[in-house]
PDB file of C-alpha atoms in Angstrom:
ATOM      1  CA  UNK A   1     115.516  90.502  92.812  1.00  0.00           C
ATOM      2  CA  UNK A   2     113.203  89.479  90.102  1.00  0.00           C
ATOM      3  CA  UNK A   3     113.366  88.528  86.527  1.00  0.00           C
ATOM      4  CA  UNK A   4     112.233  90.965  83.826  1.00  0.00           C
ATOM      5  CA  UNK A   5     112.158  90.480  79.931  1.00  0.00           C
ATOM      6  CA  UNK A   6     110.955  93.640  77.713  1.00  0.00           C
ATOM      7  CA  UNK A   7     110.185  93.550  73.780  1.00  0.00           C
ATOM      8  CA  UNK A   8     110.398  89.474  73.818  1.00  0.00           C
ATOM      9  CA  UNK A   9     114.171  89.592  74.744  1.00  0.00           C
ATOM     10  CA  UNK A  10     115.431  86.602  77.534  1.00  0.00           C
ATOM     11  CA  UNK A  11     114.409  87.757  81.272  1.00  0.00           C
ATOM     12  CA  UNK A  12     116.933  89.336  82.506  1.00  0.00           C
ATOM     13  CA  UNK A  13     117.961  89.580  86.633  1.00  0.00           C
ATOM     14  CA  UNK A  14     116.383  92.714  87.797  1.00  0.00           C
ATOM     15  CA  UNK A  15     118.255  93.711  90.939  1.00  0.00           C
ATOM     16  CA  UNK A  16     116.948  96.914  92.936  1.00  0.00           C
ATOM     17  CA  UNK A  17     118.612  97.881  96.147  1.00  0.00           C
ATOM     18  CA  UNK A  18     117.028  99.605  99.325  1.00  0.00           C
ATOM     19  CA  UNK A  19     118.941 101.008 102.066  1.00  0.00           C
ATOM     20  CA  UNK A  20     117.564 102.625 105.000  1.00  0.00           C
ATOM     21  CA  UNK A  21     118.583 104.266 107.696  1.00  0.00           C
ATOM     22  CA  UNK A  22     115.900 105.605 110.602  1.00  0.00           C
ATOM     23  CA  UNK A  23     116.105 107.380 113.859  1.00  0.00           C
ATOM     24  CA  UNK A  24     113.169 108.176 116.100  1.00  0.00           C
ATOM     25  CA  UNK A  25     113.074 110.415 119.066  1.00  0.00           C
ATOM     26  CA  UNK A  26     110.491 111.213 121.905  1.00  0.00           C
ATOM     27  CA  UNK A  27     110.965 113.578 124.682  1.00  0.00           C
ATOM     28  CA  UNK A  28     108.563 113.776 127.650  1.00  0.00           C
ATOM     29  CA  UNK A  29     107.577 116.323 130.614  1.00  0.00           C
ATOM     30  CA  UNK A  30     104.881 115.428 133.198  1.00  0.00           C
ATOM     31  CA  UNK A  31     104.084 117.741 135.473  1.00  0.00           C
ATOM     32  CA  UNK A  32     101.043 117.079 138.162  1.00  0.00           C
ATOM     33  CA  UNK A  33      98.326 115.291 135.653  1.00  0.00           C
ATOM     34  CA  UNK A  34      99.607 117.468 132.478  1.00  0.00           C
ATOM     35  CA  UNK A  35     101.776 115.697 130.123  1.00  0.00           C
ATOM     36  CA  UNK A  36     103.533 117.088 127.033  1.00  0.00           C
ATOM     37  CA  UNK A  37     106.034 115.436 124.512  1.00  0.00           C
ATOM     38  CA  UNK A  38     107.660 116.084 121.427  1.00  0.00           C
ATOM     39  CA  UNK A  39     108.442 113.521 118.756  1.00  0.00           C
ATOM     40  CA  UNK A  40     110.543 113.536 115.862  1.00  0.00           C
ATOM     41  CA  UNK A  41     111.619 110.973 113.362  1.00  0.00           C
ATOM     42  CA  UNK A  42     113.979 110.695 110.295  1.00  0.00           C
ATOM     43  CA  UNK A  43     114.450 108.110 108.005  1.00  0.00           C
ATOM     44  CA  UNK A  44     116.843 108.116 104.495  1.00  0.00           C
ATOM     45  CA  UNK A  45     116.510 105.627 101.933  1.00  0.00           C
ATOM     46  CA  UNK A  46     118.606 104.675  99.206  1.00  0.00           C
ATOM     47  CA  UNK A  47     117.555 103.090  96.153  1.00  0.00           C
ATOM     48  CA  UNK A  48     120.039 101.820  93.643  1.00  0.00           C
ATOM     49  CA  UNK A  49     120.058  99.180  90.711  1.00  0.00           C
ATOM     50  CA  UNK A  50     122.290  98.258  87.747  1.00  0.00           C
ATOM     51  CA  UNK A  51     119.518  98.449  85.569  1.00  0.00           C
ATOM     52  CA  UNK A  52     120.157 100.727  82.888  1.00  0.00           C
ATOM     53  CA  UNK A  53     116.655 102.602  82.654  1.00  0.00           C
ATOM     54  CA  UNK A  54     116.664 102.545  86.734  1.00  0.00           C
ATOM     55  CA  UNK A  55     117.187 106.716  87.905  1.00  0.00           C
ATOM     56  CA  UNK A  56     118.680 106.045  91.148  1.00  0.00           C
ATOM     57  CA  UNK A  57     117.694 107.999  93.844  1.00  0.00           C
ATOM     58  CA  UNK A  58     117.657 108.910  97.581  1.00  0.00           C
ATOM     59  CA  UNK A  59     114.225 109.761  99.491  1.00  0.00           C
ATOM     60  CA  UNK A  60     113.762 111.080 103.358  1.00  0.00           C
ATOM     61  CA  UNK A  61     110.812 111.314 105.301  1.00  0.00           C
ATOM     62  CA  UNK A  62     110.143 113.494 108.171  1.00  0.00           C
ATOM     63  CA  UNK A  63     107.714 113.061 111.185  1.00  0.00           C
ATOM     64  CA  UNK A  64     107.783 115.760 113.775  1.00  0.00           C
ATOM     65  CA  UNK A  65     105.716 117.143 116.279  1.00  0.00           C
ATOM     66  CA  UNK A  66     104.144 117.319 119.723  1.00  0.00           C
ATOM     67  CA  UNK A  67     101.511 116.198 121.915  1.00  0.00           C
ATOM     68  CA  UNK A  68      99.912 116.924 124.721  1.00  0.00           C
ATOM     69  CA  UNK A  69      97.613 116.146 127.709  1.00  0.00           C
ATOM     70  CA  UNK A  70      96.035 119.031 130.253  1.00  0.00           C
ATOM     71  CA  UNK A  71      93.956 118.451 132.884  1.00  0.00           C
ATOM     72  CA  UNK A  72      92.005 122.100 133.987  1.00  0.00           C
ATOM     73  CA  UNK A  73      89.900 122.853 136.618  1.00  0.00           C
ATOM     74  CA  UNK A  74      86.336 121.769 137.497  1.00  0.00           C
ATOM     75  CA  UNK A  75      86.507 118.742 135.711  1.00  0.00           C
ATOM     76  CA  UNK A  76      87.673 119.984 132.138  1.00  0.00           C
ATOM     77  CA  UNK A  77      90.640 118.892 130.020  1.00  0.00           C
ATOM     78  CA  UNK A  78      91.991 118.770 126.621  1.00  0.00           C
ATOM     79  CA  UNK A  79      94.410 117.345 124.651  1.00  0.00           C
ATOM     80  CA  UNK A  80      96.093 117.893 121.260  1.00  0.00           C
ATOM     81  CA  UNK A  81      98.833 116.563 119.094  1.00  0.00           C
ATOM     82  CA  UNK A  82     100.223 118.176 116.005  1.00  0.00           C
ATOM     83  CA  UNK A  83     102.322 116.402 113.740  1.00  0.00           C
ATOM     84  CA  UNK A  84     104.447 117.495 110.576  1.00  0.00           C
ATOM     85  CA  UNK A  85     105.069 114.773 107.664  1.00  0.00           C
ATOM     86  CA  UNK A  86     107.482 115.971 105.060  1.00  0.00           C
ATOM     87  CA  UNK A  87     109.081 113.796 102.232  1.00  0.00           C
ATOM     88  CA  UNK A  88     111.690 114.855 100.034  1.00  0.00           C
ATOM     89  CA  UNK A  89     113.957 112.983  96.753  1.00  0.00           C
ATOM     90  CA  UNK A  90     111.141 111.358  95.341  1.00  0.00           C
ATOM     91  CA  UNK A  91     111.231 111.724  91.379  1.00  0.00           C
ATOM     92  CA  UNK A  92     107.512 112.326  91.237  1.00  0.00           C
ATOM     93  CA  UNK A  93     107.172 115.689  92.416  1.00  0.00           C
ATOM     94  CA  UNK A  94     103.427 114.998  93.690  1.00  0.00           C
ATOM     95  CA  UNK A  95     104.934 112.738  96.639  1.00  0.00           C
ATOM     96  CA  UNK A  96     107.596 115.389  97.504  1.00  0.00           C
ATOM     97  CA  UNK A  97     105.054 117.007 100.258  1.00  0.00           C
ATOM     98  CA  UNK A  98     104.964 118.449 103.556  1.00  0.00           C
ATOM     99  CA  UNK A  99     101.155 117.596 105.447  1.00  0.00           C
ATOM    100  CA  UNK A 100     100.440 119.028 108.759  1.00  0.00           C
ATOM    101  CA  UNK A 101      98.132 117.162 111.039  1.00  0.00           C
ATOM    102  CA  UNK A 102      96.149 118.258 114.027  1.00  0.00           C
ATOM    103  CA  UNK A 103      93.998 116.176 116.278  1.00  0.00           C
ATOM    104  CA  UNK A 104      92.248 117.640 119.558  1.00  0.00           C
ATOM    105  CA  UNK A 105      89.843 116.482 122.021  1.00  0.00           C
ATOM    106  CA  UNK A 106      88.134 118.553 124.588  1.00  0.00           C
ATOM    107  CA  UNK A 107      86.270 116.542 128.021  1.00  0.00           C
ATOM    108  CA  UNK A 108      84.295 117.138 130.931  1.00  0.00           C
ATOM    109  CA  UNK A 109      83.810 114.781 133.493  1.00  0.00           C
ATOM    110  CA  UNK A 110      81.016 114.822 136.723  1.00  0.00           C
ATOM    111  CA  UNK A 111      79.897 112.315 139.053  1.00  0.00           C
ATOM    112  CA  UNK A 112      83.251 111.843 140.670  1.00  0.00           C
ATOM    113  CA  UNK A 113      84.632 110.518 137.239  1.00  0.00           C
ATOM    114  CA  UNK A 114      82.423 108.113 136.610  1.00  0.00           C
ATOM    115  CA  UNK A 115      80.582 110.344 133.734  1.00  0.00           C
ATOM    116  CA  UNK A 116      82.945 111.597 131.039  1.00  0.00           C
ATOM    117  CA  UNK A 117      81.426 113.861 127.783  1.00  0.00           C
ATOM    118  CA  UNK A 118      83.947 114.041 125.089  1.00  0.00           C
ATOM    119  CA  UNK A 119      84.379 116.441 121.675  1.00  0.00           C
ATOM    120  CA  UNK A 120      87.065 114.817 118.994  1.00  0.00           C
ATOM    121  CA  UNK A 121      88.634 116.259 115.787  1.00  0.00           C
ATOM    122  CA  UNK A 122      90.418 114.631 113.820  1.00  0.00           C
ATOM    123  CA  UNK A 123      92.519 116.101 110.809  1.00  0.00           C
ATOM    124  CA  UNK A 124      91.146 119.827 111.762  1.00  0.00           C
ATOM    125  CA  UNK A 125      93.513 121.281 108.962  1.00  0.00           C
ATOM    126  CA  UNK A 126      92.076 118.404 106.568  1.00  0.00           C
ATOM    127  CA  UNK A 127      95.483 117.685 105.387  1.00  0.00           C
ATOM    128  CA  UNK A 128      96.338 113.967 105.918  1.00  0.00           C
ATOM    129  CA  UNK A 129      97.740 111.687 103.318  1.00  0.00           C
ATOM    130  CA  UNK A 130      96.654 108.435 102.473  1.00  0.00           C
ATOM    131  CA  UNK A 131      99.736 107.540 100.111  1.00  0.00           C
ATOM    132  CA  UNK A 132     102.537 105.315 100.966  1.00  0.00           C
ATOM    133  CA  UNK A 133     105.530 104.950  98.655  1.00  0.00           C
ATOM    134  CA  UNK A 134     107.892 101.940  98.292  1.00  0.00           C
ATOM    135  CA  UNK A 135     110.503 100.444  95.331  1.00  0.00           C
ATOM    136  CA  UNK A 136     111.160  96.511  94.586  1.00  0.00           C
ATOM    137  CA  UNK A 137     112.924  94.784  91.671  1.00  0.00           C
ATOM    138  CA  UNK A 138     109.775  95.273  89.929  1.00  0.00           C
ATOM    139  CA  UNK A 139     108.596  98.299  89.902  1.00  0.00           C
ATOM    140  CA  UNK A 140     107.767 101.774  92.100  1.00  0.00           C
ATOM    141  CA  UNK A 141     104.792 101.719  93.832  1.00  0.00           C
ATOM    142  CA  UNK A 142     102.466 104.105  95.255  1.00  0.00           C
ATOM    143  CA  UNK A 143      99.880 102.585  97.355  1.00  0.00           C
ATOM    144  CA  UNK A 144      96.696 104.530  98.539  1.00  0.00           C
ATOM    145  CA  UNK A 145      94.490 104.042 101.255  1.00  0.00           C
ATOM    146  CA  UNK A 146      91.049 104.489 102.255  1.00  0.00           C
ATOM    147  CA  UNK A 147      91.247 107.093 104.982  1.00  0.00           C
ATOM    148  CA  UNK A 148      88.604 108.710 107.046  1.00  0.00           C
ATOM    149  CA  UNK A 149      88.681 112.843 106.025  1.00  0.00           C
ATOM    150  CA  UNK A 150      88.516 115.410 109.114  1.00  0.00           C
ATOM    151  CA  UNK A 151      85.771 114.737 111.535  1.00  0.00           C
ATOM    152  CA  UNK A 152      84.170 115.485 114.866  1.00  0.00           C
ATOM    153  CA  UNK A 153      83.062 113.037 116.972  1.00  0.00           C
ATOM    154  CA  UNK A 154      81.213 113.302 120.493  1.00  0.00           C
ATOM    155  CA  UNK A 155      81.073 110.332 122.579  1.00  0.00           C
ATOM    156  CA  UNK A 156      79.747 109.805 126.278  1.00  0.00           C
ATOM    157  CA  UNK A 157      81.537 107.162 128.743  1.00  0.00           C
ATOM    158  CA  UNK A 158      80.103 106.053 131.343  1.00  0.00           C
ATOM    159  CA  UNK A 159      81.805 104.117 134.020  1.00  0.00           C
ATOM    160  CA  UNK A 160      80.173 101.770 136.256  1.00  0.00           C
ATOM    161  CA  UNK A 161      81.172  98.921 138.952  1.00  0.00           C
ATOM    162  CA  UNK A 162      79.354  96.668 141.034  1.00  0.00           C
ATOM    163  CA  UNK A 163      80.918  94.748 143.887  1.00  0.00           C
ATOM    164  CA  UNK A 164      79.745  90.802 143.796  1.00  0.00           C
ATOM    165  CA  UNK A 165      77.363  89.774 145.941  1.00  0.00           C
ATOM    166  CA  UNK A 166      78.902  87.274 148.981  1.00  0.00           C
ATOM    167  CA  UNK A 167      77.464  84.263 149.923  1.00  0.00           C
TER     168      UNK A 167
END
């Protein structure tokens, strides 16, 4: 709730409201050291106010994917997820959008695990958003975000332990 006057007229009570329902699911198969899941989410929001220049509307957002985690032979493994968002019922067309997003990582480890080279990529299909949406009493909002575009990243771990001396 808020109070909003236009044109010099006596603030008025500005009453917007939001209701949302959500449901997330994640399903998940290990098998030896592999591991593979699916995801999904929903949510449907409801916006609604007595004002008379408010459009009312109804928005849902989708999240939905999979993931997954292989180990291979001779010390080699990769993993991936892939993940769909898609929004729908916004009035501005340019937020009604479906992105896909795809992260991988390929590895090799040696010394008995204690060496471990890895490849990253992030955003391969260079398709993430940075927006997020929202309504108040006030006003819609669209909120962007620095985000970091596709990249690749290699990175070496190293893994190390000493046992303490004892007296």
């Amino acid at each position: 709730m808020d109070l909003i006057g236009e044109n010099t007229i006596m603030p008025q009570k500005n009453k917007v409201g939001n209701i949302m329902f959500s449901e997330e699911v994640d399903l998940s198969y290990k098998f030896g050291n592999n591991k593979i899941s699916v995801l999904g989410e929903a949510r449907l929001s409801r916006f609604d106010s007595p004002q008379e220049n408010f459009q009312k509307f109804t928005a849902c957002d989708f999240k939905y994917g999979f993931n997954g985690n292989f180990t291979l032979p001779a010390g080699f493994g990769i993993s991936t997820d892939f993940t769909v968002y898609t929004r729908r019922g916004y009035s501005d067309q340019l937020l009604n959008k479906t992105n896909f997003v795809w992260n991988a990582q390929a590895r090799y480890t040696m010394l008995k695990g204690q060496l471990t080279f890895m490849v990253d990529g992030f955003d391969i299909l260079h398709n993430l958003s940075n927006v997020f949406y929202s309504v108040n009493a006030q006003a819609r909002t669209e909120t962007y975000t620095n985000v970091l575009p596709r990249y690749m990243m290699f990175h070496i771990q190293w893994k190390f332990h000493k046992a303490p001396k004892r007296n």
